[in-house]
Each structure stands twice: as structure tokens, then as C-alpha cells.
XYZ file of C-alpha atoms in Angstrom:
655
model
C 0.000 0.000 0.000
C 2.784 2.378 0.904
C 4.528 1.607 -2.354
C 1.334 2.201 -4.366
C 0.724 5.506 -2.575
C 4.251 6.632 -3.296
C 3.832 5.746 -6.962
C 0.552 7.641 -7.097
C 2.099 10.727 -5.526
C 5.038 10.531 -7.899
C 2.663 10.241 -10.830
C 0.678 13.284 -9.711
C 3.819 15.288 -9.080
C 5.193 14.130 -12.405
C 2.156 15.451 -14.274
C 2.504 18.866 -12.644
C 6.233 18.798 -13.339
C 5.649 18.024 -17.011
C 3.221 20.951 -17.384
C 5.620 23.271 -15.585
C 8.525 22.077 -17.683
C 6.565 22.547 -20.940
C 5.713 26.125 -19.968
C 9.222 26.936 -18.775
C 10.792 25.461 -21.898
C 8.434 27.389 -24.183
C 8.405 31.068 -23.309
C 6.145 31.978 -26.233
C 3.622 29.304 -25.260
C 3.609 30.631 -21.698
C 2.948 34.159 -22.964
C 0.114 32.900 -25.195
C -1.510 31.030 -22.286
C -1.283 34.125 -20.081
C -2.786 36.325 -22.799
C -5.667 33.926 -23.433
C -6.446 33.735 -19.707
C -6.192 37.516 -19.298
C -8.434 38.223 -22.296
C -10.956 35.626 -21.134
C -11.197 37.277 -17.729
C -11.402 40.802 -19.160
C -13.920 40.088 -21.945
C -16.819 37.683 -21.877
C -16.868 37.700 -25.678
C -13.316 36.396 -26.101
C -13.591 32.709 -25.191
C -16.366 31.801 -27.629
C -16.106 29.357 -30.511
C -16.809 32.018 -33.132
C -14.265 34.440 -31.727
C -11.551 31.792 -31.411
C -12.139 30.937 -35.074
C -11.819 34.674 -35.806
C -8.442 34.664 -34.075
C -7.354 31.738 -36.240
C -8.434 33.507 -39.438
C -6.716 36.723 -38.375
C -3.487 34.852 -37.618
C -3.491 32.859 -40.868
C -1.847 35.291 -43.301
C 0.793 36.419 -40.795
C 1.534 32.808 -39.857
C 1.943 31.658 -43.482
C 4.281 34.567 -44.198
C 6.148 33.857 -40.968
C 6.635 30.166 -41.837
C 8.502 31.255 -44.959
C 10.502 33.849 -43.023
C 11.422 31.127 -40.498
C 13.512 29.379 -43.152
C 15.432 32.591 -43.813
C 15.961 33.538 -40.156
C 17.073 30.016 -39.193
C 19.765 30.356 -41.881
C 20.845 33.725 -40.365
C 19.182 35.844 -43.064
C 16.281 38.279 -43.184
C 13.483 38.823 -45.694
C 11.795 42.231 -45.743
C 10.046 41.654 -49.062
C 7.406 39.057 -48.145
C 4.537 41.558 -47.747
C 5.172 43.132 -51.153
C 5.713 39.728 -52.790
C 2.365 38.571 -51.355
C 0.611 41.608 -52.876
C 2.364 41.125 -56.229
C 1.488 37.421 -56.406
C -2.192 38.104 -55.674
C -2.236 40.926 -58.239
C -0.690 38.654 -60.888
C -3.351 36.014 -60.214
C -6.259 38.457 -60.373
C -4.965 40.294 -63.458
C -4.153 37.038 -65.295
C -7.561 35.527 -64.606
C -9.537 38.662 -65.475
C -7.798 41.110 -67.816
C -5.540 38.581 -69.547
C -8.177 35.843 -69.764
C -5.823 33.126 -68.506
C -7.504 29.981 -67.060
C -7.759 30.236 -63.279
C -5.601 27.145 -62.631
C -2.812 28.574 -64.770
C -3.242 31.979 -63.100
C -2.701 30.357 -59.701
C 0.452 28.662 -61.013
C 1.692 32.017 -62.361
C 1.068 33.644 -58.977
C 3.039 30.949 -57.153
C 5.851 31.137 -59.720
C 5.921 34.910 -59.233
C 6.573 34.426 -55.517
C 9.252 31.803 -56.187
C 10.908 34.060 -58.789
C 11.068 36.973 -56.340
C 12.613 34.695 -53.730
C 15.064 33.325 -56.311
C 16.210 36.876 -57.140
C 16.625 37.621 -53.436
C 18.728 34.498 -52.984
C 20.856 35.229 -56.041
C 21.528 38.800 -54.885
C 22.553 37.545 -51.449
C 24.604 34.535 -52.611
C 26.228 35.681 -55.838
C 25.735 39.442 -55.664
C 27.182 39.505 -52.138
C 24.489 41.942 -51.023
C 23.513 41.920 -47.342
C 20.096 40.192 -46.976
C 18.649 43.384 -45.510
C 19.557 45.413 -48.626
C 18.646 42.731 -51.175
C 15.178 42.117 -49.724
C 14.600 45.829 -49.094
C 15.161 46.380 -52.813
C 12.722 43.570 -53.633
C 10.180 45.121 -51.262
C 10.151 48.242 -53.435
C 10.324 46.379 -56.769
C 7.466 43.980 -55.967
C 5.231 46.759 -54.609
C 5.933 48.911 -57.662
C 5.160 46.049 -60.061
C 1.918 45.383 -58.194
C 0.873 49.016 -58.703
C 1.960 48.982 -62.351
C -0.030 45.825 -63.153
C -3.154 46.988 -61.317
C -2.806 50.674 -62.270
C -3.276 51.416 -58.590
C -6.803 49.982 -58.402
C -8.040 46.771 -56.750
C -8.770 43.872 -59.125
C -11.701 41.514 -58.528
C -10.563 38.042 -57.472
C -11.827 34.910 -59.286
C -14.727 33.271 -57.444
C -13.182 29.809 -57.781
C -10.112 30.970 -55.813
C -12.043 33.132 -53.360
C -13.252 29.967 -51.619
C -9.840 29.987 -49.867
C -11.121 32.928 -47.844
C -14.488 31.329 -47.089
C -15.639 28.608 -44.679
C -16.382 24.906 -44.920
C -19.811 23.888 -43.683
C -20.529 27.501 -42.817
C -18.250 27.516 -39.768
C -14.734 26.116 -40.406
C -12.526 28.836 -41.957
C -10.468 27.673 -44.934
C -7.600 30.121 -44.122
C -7.079 28.261 -40.837
C -6.830 24.949 -42.695
C -4.313 26.457 -45.128
C -2.320 27.824 -42.181
C -2.209 24.405 -40.521
C -1.202 22.723 -43.780
C 1.610 25.206 -44.398
C 2.736 24.821 -40.793
C 2.996 21.036 -41.219
C 4.963 21.530 -44.442
C 7.314 23.906 -42.608
C 7.842 21.448 -39.769
C 8.484 18.657 -42.274
C 11.026 20.722 -44.224
C 12.868 21.876 -41.101
C 12.926 18.508 -39.366
C 12.970 15.863 -42.075
C 14.743 17.191 -45.173
C 18.288 17.885 -46.295
C 17.503 21.541 -47.028
C 16.066 21.904 -43.525
C 19.213 20.537 -41.890
C 21.230 22.790 -44.191
C 19.353 25.848 -42.869
C 20.388 25.072 -39.303
C 23.965 24.355 -40.373
C 24.276 27.608 -42.355
C 22.674 29.616 -39.564
C 24.869 28.006 -36.911
C 28.165 28.552 -38.749
C 28.151 29.335 -42.454
C 31.885 28.789 -42.937
C 31.799 25.433 -41.145
C 28.824 24.421 -43.295
C 30.761 25.333 -46.456
C 33.833 23.405 -45.321
C 31.618 20.414 -44.553
C 30.665 20.212 -48.214
C 27.396 22.138 -48.284
C 26.828 24.238 -51.392
C 25.880 27.254 -49.321
C 25.154 29.608 -52.220
C 22.743 27.201 -53.892
C 21.093 26.386 -50.579
C 20.473 30.085 -49.896
C 18.745 30.495 -53.255
C 16.450 27.571 -52.378
C 15.796 29.038 -48.908
C 14.761 32.446 -50.242
C 12.724 30.807 -53.026
C 10.806 28.893 -50.326
C 10.142 32.175 -48.526
C 8.788 33.611 -51.789
C 6.585 30.552 -52.293
C 5.043 30.925 -48.837
C 4.560 34.674 -49.456
C 2.652 33.866 -52.655
C 0.360 31.466 -50.779
C -0.225 34.103 -48.079
C -1.053 36.698 -50.731
C -3.586 34.399 -52.392
C -5.260 33.647 -49.043
C -5.342 37.361 -48.160
C -6.849 38.355 -51.510
C -9.376 35.522 -51.187
C -10.551 36.939 -47.864
C -10.971 40.393 -49.406
C -12.418 39.059 -52.702
C -10.023 41.421 -54.491
C -6.304 41.841 -55.105
C -5.200 45.048 -53.407
C -1.976 46.564 -54.783
C -1.323 48.147 -51.384
C -2.185 44.991 -49.410
C 0.100 43.458 -46.761
C 2.064 46.653 -46.116
C 4.059 46.168 -42.922
C 3.225 42.462 -42.761
C 6.908 41.617 -43.109
C 7.471 43.167 -39.680
C 4.644 41.121 -38.169
C 6.087 37.985 -39.769
C 9.567 38.651 -38.380
C 8.067 39.484 -34.968
C 6.110 36.200 -34.971
C 9.276 34.205 -35.743
C 11.314 35.942 -33.029
C 8.513 35.710 -30.445
C 8.342 32.006 -31.277
C 11.899 31.522 -30.033
C 13.980 31.869 -33.202
C 17.272 33.744 -33.037
C 18.089 36.496 -35.508
C 21.681 35.237 -35.273
C 20.517 32.021 -36.961
C 20.589 28.326 -36.153
C 17.483 28.345 -33.917
C 13.783 28.223 -34.792
C 10.855 25.884 -35.357
C 7.443 25.874 -36.994
C 5.461 25.454 -33.761
C 7.143 28.487 -32.205
C 6.376 30.611 -35.263
C 2.710 29.573 -35.139
C 2.526 30.523 -31.457
C 4.122 33.901 -32.234
C 1.526 34.613 -34.918
C -1.281 33.588 -32.562
C 0.052 35.943 -29.866
C -0.187 38.887 -32.271
C -3.687 37.848 -33.379
C -4.931 37.337 -29.805
C -3.614 40.768 -28.841
C -5.331 42.597 -31.685
C -8.558 40.656 -31.331
C -8.718 41.020 -27.558
C -7.889 44.719 -27.542
C -10.668 45.337 -30.078
C -13.124 43.472 -27.872
C -11.964 45.447 -24.830
C -12.600 48.746 -26.643
C -8.996 49.823 -26.157
C -8.133 53.029 -28.005
C -6.623 52.450 -31.452
C -3.568 54.485 -30.444
C -3.003 52.564 -27.221
C -3.309 49.259 -29.061
C 0.005 49.918 -30.795
C 1.646 50.650 -27.440
C 0.277 47.472 -25.851
C 1.290 45.266 -28.778
C 4.848 46.621 -28.660
C 5.134 46.141 -24.905
C 3.749 42.603 -24.958
C 6.053 41.603 -27.835
C 9.016 42.840 -25.788
C 7.788 40.999 -22.680
C 7.212 37.777 -24.612
C 10.759 37.800 -25.967
C 12.098 38.836 -22.552
C 10.291 35.882 -20.985
C 11.955 33.542 -23.455
C 15.368 35.119 -22.759
C 14.899 34.721 -19.002
C 13.863 31.119 -19.534
C 17.021 30.401 -21.540
C 19.275 32.064 -18.958
C 17.522 30.256 -16.122
C 18.039 26.941 -17.893
C 21.737 27.478 -18.610
C 22.415 28.896 -15.149
C 20.656 26.040 -13.413
C 22.521 23.466 -15.454
C 25.937 24.904 -14.588
C 25.412 25.791 -10.913
C 26.235 23.171 -8.298
C 23.239 21.803 -6.530
C 20.796 23.443 -8.918
C 20.735 21.033 -11.816
C 17.643 20.963 -14.011
C 14.815 19.541 -12.048
C 16.261 20.544 -8.671
C 13.772 22.279 -6.353
C 15.696 25.576 -6.250
C 16.002 25.819 -10.016
C 12.334 25.007 -10.536
C 11.201 27.617 -8.040
C 13.379 30.310 -9.582
C 12.159 29.472 -13.082
C 8.554 29.445 -11.919
C 8.991 32.811 -10.189
C 10.431 34.358 -13.357
C 7.591 32.887 -15.385
C 5.017 34.189 -12.920
C 6.656 37.633 -12.876
C 6.643 37.954 -16.655
C 3.083 36.616 -16.844
C 1.953 39.131 -14.239
C 3.552 41.963 -16.246
C 1.708 40.905 -19.396
C -1.615 40.655 -17.558
C -1.118 44.014 -15.824
C -0.266 45.819 -19.067
C -3.303 44.461 -20.893
C -5.627 44.949 -17.941
C -4.471 48.452 -17.038
C -4.642 49.814 -20.556
C -8.050 48.264 -21.222
C -9.377 49.707 -17.952
C -8.006 53.222 -18.215
C -8.092 53.744 -21.986
C -11.238 52.113 -23.191
C -13.048 53.802 -26.044
C -16.497 53.201 -24.602
C -18.967 55.737 -23.409
C -20.641 53.530 -20.861
C -24.071 53.236 -22.483
C -26.254 50.224 -23.152
C -26.312 50.448 -26.963
C -22.973 49.184 -28.320
C -21.745 50.596 -31.620
C -18.495 49.674 -33.347
C -16.764 52.130 -35.676
C -13.927 51.105 -38.000
C -12.098 54.017 -39.616
C -9.777 53.562 -42.584
C -7.021 55.506 -40.804
C -6.442 57.852 -37.904
C -3.221 59.139 -39.440
C -5.159 61.901 -41.174
C -6.808 64.975 -39.591
C -9.989 64.438 -41.611
C -10.686 61.051 -40.012
C -9.548 62.253 -36.593
C -12.250 64.933 -36.829
C -14.759 62.321 -37.928
C -13.888 60.233 -34.870
C -14.174 63.234 -32.554
C -17.587 64.123 -33.971
C -18.758 60.523 -33.568
C -17.497 60.335 -29.981
C -19.174 63.637 -29.086
C -22.490 62.396 -30.458
C -22.089 59.022 -28.700
C -21.457 60.732 -25.367
C -24.472 62.968 -25.896
C -26.686 59.973 -26.740
C -25.273 57.843 -23.901
C -24.142 54.954 -26.088
C -21.039 52.747 -25.962
C -18.884 53.581 -29.011
C -15.711 51.642 -29.847
C -13.471 53.214 -32.501
C -10.764 51.214 -34.286
C -8.063 52.248 -36.749
C -7.566 50.037 -39.835
C -4.339 51.899 -40.721
C -5.305 51.855 -44.411
C -5.117 48.052 -44.374
C -8.182 46.336 -45.866
C -7.273 43.036 -44.185
C -7.013 44.652 -40.757
C -10.379 46.297 -41.312
C -11.894 42.921 -42.206
C -10.566 41.595 -38.888
C -12.090 44.504 -36.986
C -15.503 43.928 -38.555
C -15.244 40.246 -37.602
C -14.466 41.227 -34.021
C -17.400 43.645 -33.857
C -19.743 41.007 -35.255
C -18.645 38.302 -32.813
C -18.875 40.676 -29.834
C -22.538 41.352 -30.607
C -22.573 45.121 -31.131
C -25.915 46.727 -31.881
C -24.681 48.335 -35.107
C -21.461 48.997 -37.004
C -20.134 52.131 -38.683
C -17.489 51.469 -41.325
C -15.377 53.931 -43.253
C -13.986 51.512 -45.860
C -10.334 51.301 -46.787
C -11.654 49.831 -50.027
C -15.299 49.530 -51.010
C -14.925 46.038 -52.516
C -12.616 44.541 -49.880
C -14.932 45.491 -47.021
C -17.822 43.563 -48.624
C -17.223 40.134 -47.007
C -16.986 41.633 -43.504
C -20.193 43.597 -43.988
C -21.958 40.504 -45.360
C -21.006 38.642 -42.162
C -22.635 41.422 -40.156
C -25.691 41.179 -42.435
C -25.982 37.453 -41.599
C -25.846 38.309 -37.899
C -28.637 40.904 -38.401
C -26.322 43.745 -37.355
C -27.079 46.950 -39.304
C -24.072 48.597 -40.971
C -23.665 52.313 -41.659
C -21.179 53.267 -44.385
C -19.362 56.544 -43.678
C -17.665 58.716 -46.319
C -17.248 55.776 -48.722
C -19.753 53.211 -49.929
C -19.696 49.408 -49.590
C -19.970 47.167 -52.654
C -21.720 43.781 -52.829
C -23.209 43.989 -49.325
C -26.176 45.647 -47.621
C -25.832 48.850 -45.615
C -28.592 50.538 -43.656
C -27.441 53.908 -44.957
C -24.525 55.721 -46.569
C -23.453 58.942 -44.869
C -21.018 60.690 -47.175
C -19.863 63.773 -48.919
C -19.946 63.645 -52.703
C -16.256 63.277 -53.616
C -16.948 63.504 -57.339
C -18.952 66.712 -56.910
C -16.209 68.050 -54.652
C -13.610 67.327 -57.334
C -15.653 69.304 -59.859
C -15.970 72.217 -57.426
C -12.191 72.173 -56.948
C -11.678 72.318 -60.730
C -14.063 75.260 -61.060
C -12.418 77.116 -58.176
C -8.884 76.659 -59.503
C -9.897 77.505 -63.075
C -11.642 80.662 -61.875
C -8.535 81.759 -59.994
C -6.300 81.080 -63.017
C -8.602 82.868 -65.428
C -9.269 79.694 -67.387
C -5.679 79.086 -68.534
C -2.381 77.882 -67.137
C -0.279 74.819 -66.271
C -1.172 72.739 -63.220
C 0.008 69.655 -61.378
C -2.138 67.165 -59.471
C -1.069 65.475 -56.244
C -2.980 62.205 -55.972
C -3.893 60.283 -52.839
C -3.095 56.683 -51.987
C -3.355 54.545 -55.103
C -6.404 52.287 -55.074
C -8.469 54.205 -52.518
C -11.967 55.209 -53.540
C -11.486 58.773 -52.227
C -8.516 59.319 -54.531
C -10.291 57.794 -57.526
C -13.502 59.783 -57.018
C -11.867 63.143 -56.291
C -9.529 62.708 -59.245
C -12.377 61.703 -61.557
C -14.482 64.680 -60.471
C -11.592 67.096 -60.967
C -10.823 65.660 -64.433
C -14.488 65.949 -65.394
C -14.680 69.534 -64.207
C -11.463 70.444 -66.013
C -12.931 69.460 -69.396
C -14.707 72.816 -69.475
C -11.332 74.602 -69.458
C -9.290 73.407 -72.472
C -6.613 76.086 -71.939
C -5.606 74.586 -68.593
C -2.965 71.889 -69.089
C -2.153 69.172 -66.562
C 1.631 68.875 -66.851
C 2.125 66.229 -64.128
C 0.233 63.810 -61.875
C 2.027 62.138 -58.993
C 0.795 60.212 -55.925
C 1.735 61.563 -52.506
C -0.407 59.139 -50.459
C -2.494 61.801 -48.662
C 0.652 62.600 -46.648
C 2.023 66.098 -45.967
C 5.692 65.053 -46.003
C 5.284 63.179 -49.278
C 3.392 66.134 -50.701
C 6.368 68.343 -49.818
C 8.880 65.955 -51.404
C 6.866 65.287 -54.567
C 6.123 68.974 -55.126
C 9.785 69.862 -54.575
C 10.714 67.454 -57.352
C 7.966 68.639 -59.705
C 9.030 72.275 -59.375
C 12.407 71.345 -60.820
C 10.923 69.828 -63.975
C 7.969 72.243 -64.272
C 9.125 75.662 -63.006
C 6.345 77.475 -64.871
C 3.456 75.758 -63.073
C 0.674 78.159 -62.042
C -1.716 75.885 -60.140
C -1.828 72.793 -57.909
C -4.734 70.528 -57.032
C -4.090 68.200 -54.108
C -6.655 65.511 -53.286
C -6.471 66.398 -49.595
C -5.335 69.297 -47.428
C -2.318 67.466 -46.030
C -0.734 67.141 -49.476
C -1.781 70.710 -50.317
C 0.015 71.994 -47.217
C 3.126 70.016 -48.182
C 2.968 71.478 -51.699
C 2.591 75.010 -50.314
C 5.670 74.462 -48.152
C 7.656 73.340 -51.204
C 6.495 76.360 -53.211
C 7.550 78.763 -50.473
C 6.835 82.410 -51.360
C 5.195 81.360 -54.651
C 2.272 79.715 -52.797
C -0.763 81.976 -52.922
C 0.959 84.452 -55.254
C 2.248 83.077 -58.549
C 0.977 79.561 -57.828
C -2.571 78.854 -56.601
C -3.035 75.718 -54.465
C -6.416 74.055 -53.904
C -6.860 71.297 -51.311
C -9.694 69.056 -50.174
C -11.233 68.233 -46.762
C -11.372 71.577 -44.941
C -9.171 70.446 -42.048
C -8.263 72.982 -39.321
C -4.710 73.382 -40.671
C -6.067 73.674 -44.197
C -8.512 76.403 -43.216
C -5.754 78.318 -41.405
C -3.684 78.197 -44.594
C -6.670 79.461 -46.612
C -7.113 82.301 -44.139
C -3.401 83.146 -44.401
C -3.557 83.040 -48.199
C -1.089 80.155 -48.582
C -3.840 77.956 -50.015
C -6.304 79.552 -52.382
C -9.147 77.197 -51.440
C -10.155 73.924 -49.834
C -13.236 71.833 -50.529
C -14.679 71.447 -47.025
C -16.424 68.181 -46.164
C -17.321 68.865 -42.510
C -15.934 65.545 -41.204
C -17.030 66.179 -37.618
C -20.630 66.572 -38.779
C -20.253 63.435 -40.890
C -19.215 61.468 -37.781
C -22.151 62.817 -35.770
C -24.685 61.950 -38.468
C -23.205 58.446 -38.830
C -23.684 57.780 -35.102
C -27.250 59.111 -35.136
C -28.130 56.784 -37.996
C -26.365 53.861 -36.319
C -28.514 54.355 -33.206
C -31.679 54.582 -35.305
C -30.781 51.430 -37.239
C -29.935 49.549 -34.026
C -33.246 50.464 -32.402
C -35.115 49.883 -35.662
C -37.267 52.923 -34.967
C -40.355 52.672 -37.159
C -41.376 56.256 -36.562
C -37.975 57.622 -37.609
C -36.947 56.071 -40.901
C -33.271 55.610 -41.731
C -32.563 57.126 -45.143
C -30.610 54.973 -47.602
C -28.275 57.889 -48.362
C -27.454 60.973 -46.317
C -25.323 63.549 -48.096
C -23.220 65.955 -46.056
C -22.811 69.125 -48.154
C -19.382 70.088 -49.513
C -18.442 73.713 -50.050
C -15.499 75.578 -51.491
C -13.819 77.595 -48.749
C -11.823 80.650 -49.792
C -10.445 83.618 -47.896
C -13.772 85.393 -48.318
C -15.867 82.793 -46.453
C -13.322 80.950 -44.308
C -14.574 82.714 -41.159
C -17.893 80.868 -41.520
C -16.078 77.526 -41.259
C -13.346 78.295 -38.738
């Protein structure tokens, strides 16, 4: 009996020891467990089947990219081009299957070959061109993104329906992207653990010279390694485009950083020789859990970036502490692995790091929530908060929400259609009463809005419409009409003749397309006004300054500038210096506070004011009406917020 009891106790203790050892030996897994527990305690919506599937879908693209990057990092390299290669591969597929009329199967093959070719070039530049991996892949980042824009002409391309199933679900509940992620993860594990090229990666990463002296053809192996990374990037791009039902030329921007972060969080070393598929998957899941959970907790879009950075640092720190604890325990007398002292110290470090993670997430969600404390919950996804126009829209929406006593959560899609799709998923699974969406792209937002339609959640489109999905109403300014007003205002100032340049917004966005189309239409009435140059400046003031500085050199006689937003107009005015408002007339768009100040000062001749704050207020009012389904107060299908040309004569009415 005594012997049996002892065995039983040993068995129980052994089980606890195994769990503790698994957590201590896997810092990333420990961080993921802590995050899941923390999010579950902080949000009742987190630990549901639908939301966990959302997390899987949102991790899929990053994980697939990261699996490919794992090969490169294990071999002591780096690949900064995977996001751009993913966008290029998806664009090639969509363009081939639509514009070029290539059979879909062949188009898919071309897309995959495009990714492999980009990786092959990276490998050749590193191996035979002797370029540092950072420089070689940085160059490919620019080349692939540029080719994507050239092929698509800056506009999204509809994705073939037969391929779009990769972004759908099986049986109405099992997401295909998750299945693709798992399949690619198994392939990665197989390559790393069971193939010659996999063993070569570890050998090259551990000591490249020793690997060469051992008979490995290091240069050829590196080409294969980077080609594999390109292949995985192509698969990720196809999955991403399938989710959005369109190939976005600007898709996956910054995803290379997420992929590298996922690999490093998963325990790989940037020095090479260390890394595994399971760790990379855990790293990608950590990033997805963070973004999903912070959305559900209504954490401010600005604070989300802070939290994600802090938790990434803590996750890697936890892994570093675990490694040091293991090596120190193994070398110290009387504290060999498994000894009580070593175990306690390791457990204390694990608990300390876990507590830090939980405190960061909990504190930020408590003190910086975007809610207003009401009973009606409304989610609002803005295309970007890196633009004064949308900041004003948010402020107007928040003021109206506070006045109405509703709970408003505002998220920032950072001009990323995929991230916006994730945010709409999170809103839908958390059961908000209604959703306001300011689309990054009108086509790409369709699947997310259709999911909300299925859940009977009304959707309000703000500033830009939604294609191929139902919205309760569209609250927007007329960008096309505004473009025409801008053309009339500039032509009137120039006396109907002159040379002008146009600063365009971010390629592929509906706002840029519509404002540009309206301006071009309005300019047809003035044949003596010549457009001497059109250049994109991405709605950014700094880029507007740089682009205008360059254009002045090649077109010194320019007499007018139309910028598709005030930020670019202000940058152009800065580049023009004393010419702005005197020999060169600058017209902007949006009517932002800085833009109106410049109009008042005479630096800008005019700005087409959209009243973004009012737009945000009206969007919230309609969201509340749609949520309550008020029969006595009908929600209009379209609500137009008037646009007006603001000049020095009437700027006081707007300021």
C-alpha cells in the first residue's frame, strides 16, 4: 500500500512537473496562455467558438508569411520583401484571370511562380551578388510593390470566385484560411525537421563557414531558402486576396514586420541556427490574440500599438529569461535541471513575466477604453487615424455618442483592408448593436459587412460606400462633386488658362479615384488649362512636400496645384515657399483645421470642405436609429453631407 501511494504521488507530481517544464521550456507558449487567460477574464466575448475561429483567421496570413521567413531567419538571413511579394502574387493572379483571360488554374500557377521568382532573385543577390540580406530584400520590397501598382494601375482587381473559396468557410463555420495555415505549418515542420535543405538551414545559420567546409553548397542552398520564402509569401497573398475578394496593390504593407516578430517571439534567433514551426505559429497567434482582444476590450486604437509593442518585448524577454535560467541552473552546483531551487526560480520568473503581461493588458483596457458607458454598443472602423480628416470624424462621432449615452468603440484600420476585415469580424462576434465602417476599399470590405448582415447587425457606411453587401445607410460627402468644385475654383482663380500639377492620394483608394475623376471631369470645361504632371503623394504632408519639390524642378512654370487632400496641399505650399498663394494657386480638399488656417493666411487659395465632424455625428445618429429599428424615424438609404469651397472670403464661416 505504501509503495502504491508513493507511486501515485510521484505520478501526480510528475504530471505537474511536465506541465511546468513545458511552460518553462516554451516562453512563447507561456505568454500565449497568459494572454488567453487575461483576455478571457477581461472580456466575456473572447472565449467563444466564433471568436476563437476569428483569431485563427486573423493569424493565418501572418503565420503563413512567418513560416517562410522562419527558413530565412534560421539560416541567419532576413526577408523584408514578403509583404510586397504577397501583394504582387495576388495581383498577378487576379490580373491574369480577369484582364488577360488566362484559365484560373494557370493563373494560380503564375502567382506561385511569381513568388518563387522573387525569392530566387533575393537568394541570387545575397549569394552571388554579395548583397547583405537586408539590402537585397529591401530592394525587392520596393520592386514587388511597384510592379503590383503597375499591373493593377493602382486599383483593386476583382478576385476569381473559384479561388475566393480559400477565404471562405467549410460547412458555414470552419474557416479555410485556418486549414491552409495548418497545412503550411505542417509543411514547414516537415522541411525543417525531415529534409536535407532543412538541416542545411540550421547548419548555415549556426556557422556558415563550417557548413561550407563540410561540403554544403551554401550559395545554392540560400537560393532555395529564399525561393521557399517567396513561395510561402505567394500562398499568403492568395489567401489574403481571397478573404478580401479582391487583389489590393497596397495589401500586406508592414506584414513583413509582423512575420519577423512572430518568428522571433516564437523563439527563433536572428543570429541564426534556432527556430521551429510550432514556435512561429505561437508567435503569430500571440499577435492575433492581442489585436482581437484589444478590439473586444474597446482599447483606443492608439493605445493598441503601445500594448502590442510592450507585450512583444515581454514575450521575448520571458523567453530570454527562460534560456538564462536553464543554462544557469545546469551549470550551478546543486541546482541542476529539475532541482527544487532551479524550478522555483524558473517558476517565479515565469510568474513575474506573466503578471507583467496581464497588468499591461488589464491596465490599458481599464483606463483607456473607447467606450462611453451606455447600453447600446456601436463599433466604428475608420480607414485611418493618421489623417486629420478622419480624426475629426472620430471626434464628432465620440461627441455624439457621449451625448446619446451609447457605448462607441473606434478602431483604426491603418489603411489596411485586411485589418479592417478583422475589426468587422471582431465587432460582429462581440454582438454590437450596429457597425459604422469607413472603408479602406469599397470592394474589400464587402465580405466583412456581409457577415454582419448574416448576424442581423445593421451597418452604416461613412464617407465611402460598400460594394456587394447591404448597408442601412450611406453617410457621405460627394467626392466627385467636390472634385468638380475644386476644378471650377482653380480655373476661376487662373482665369481659365495655365499649367497645373495634381497630387494624388493613396493609389487604389476610392477617395482618390472619385476626387480625381471629379476634378478631371470639371477640367474638361477649361481646355486652356494643361495638366503637366500627376504624382501620388499618399495623402501625406511630407510626401506632398517631397513630390512637389521634385515637380518644381521639372515644371518651373506651373501656375496651379490641385491636391486631393489638405495634407498634401500643405506640403505642396511648403515646397512652393513664397510662390504659394501668389504666382501659384493651391487648392486642397477636406477643410481640415490646418487647411482652413492656410486658406485664411492666403497660402492655399481654397479647400473643398467636407465637414468631417458633422459626418461622424450623423453616422452615429443613424447607427442608433438602425440599431433600435425605430419605425417612426426612418433611416434614409443615403445621407449627403454638403461640400463647399472655402476661400479667404468665407473661411470665417467655417473656422
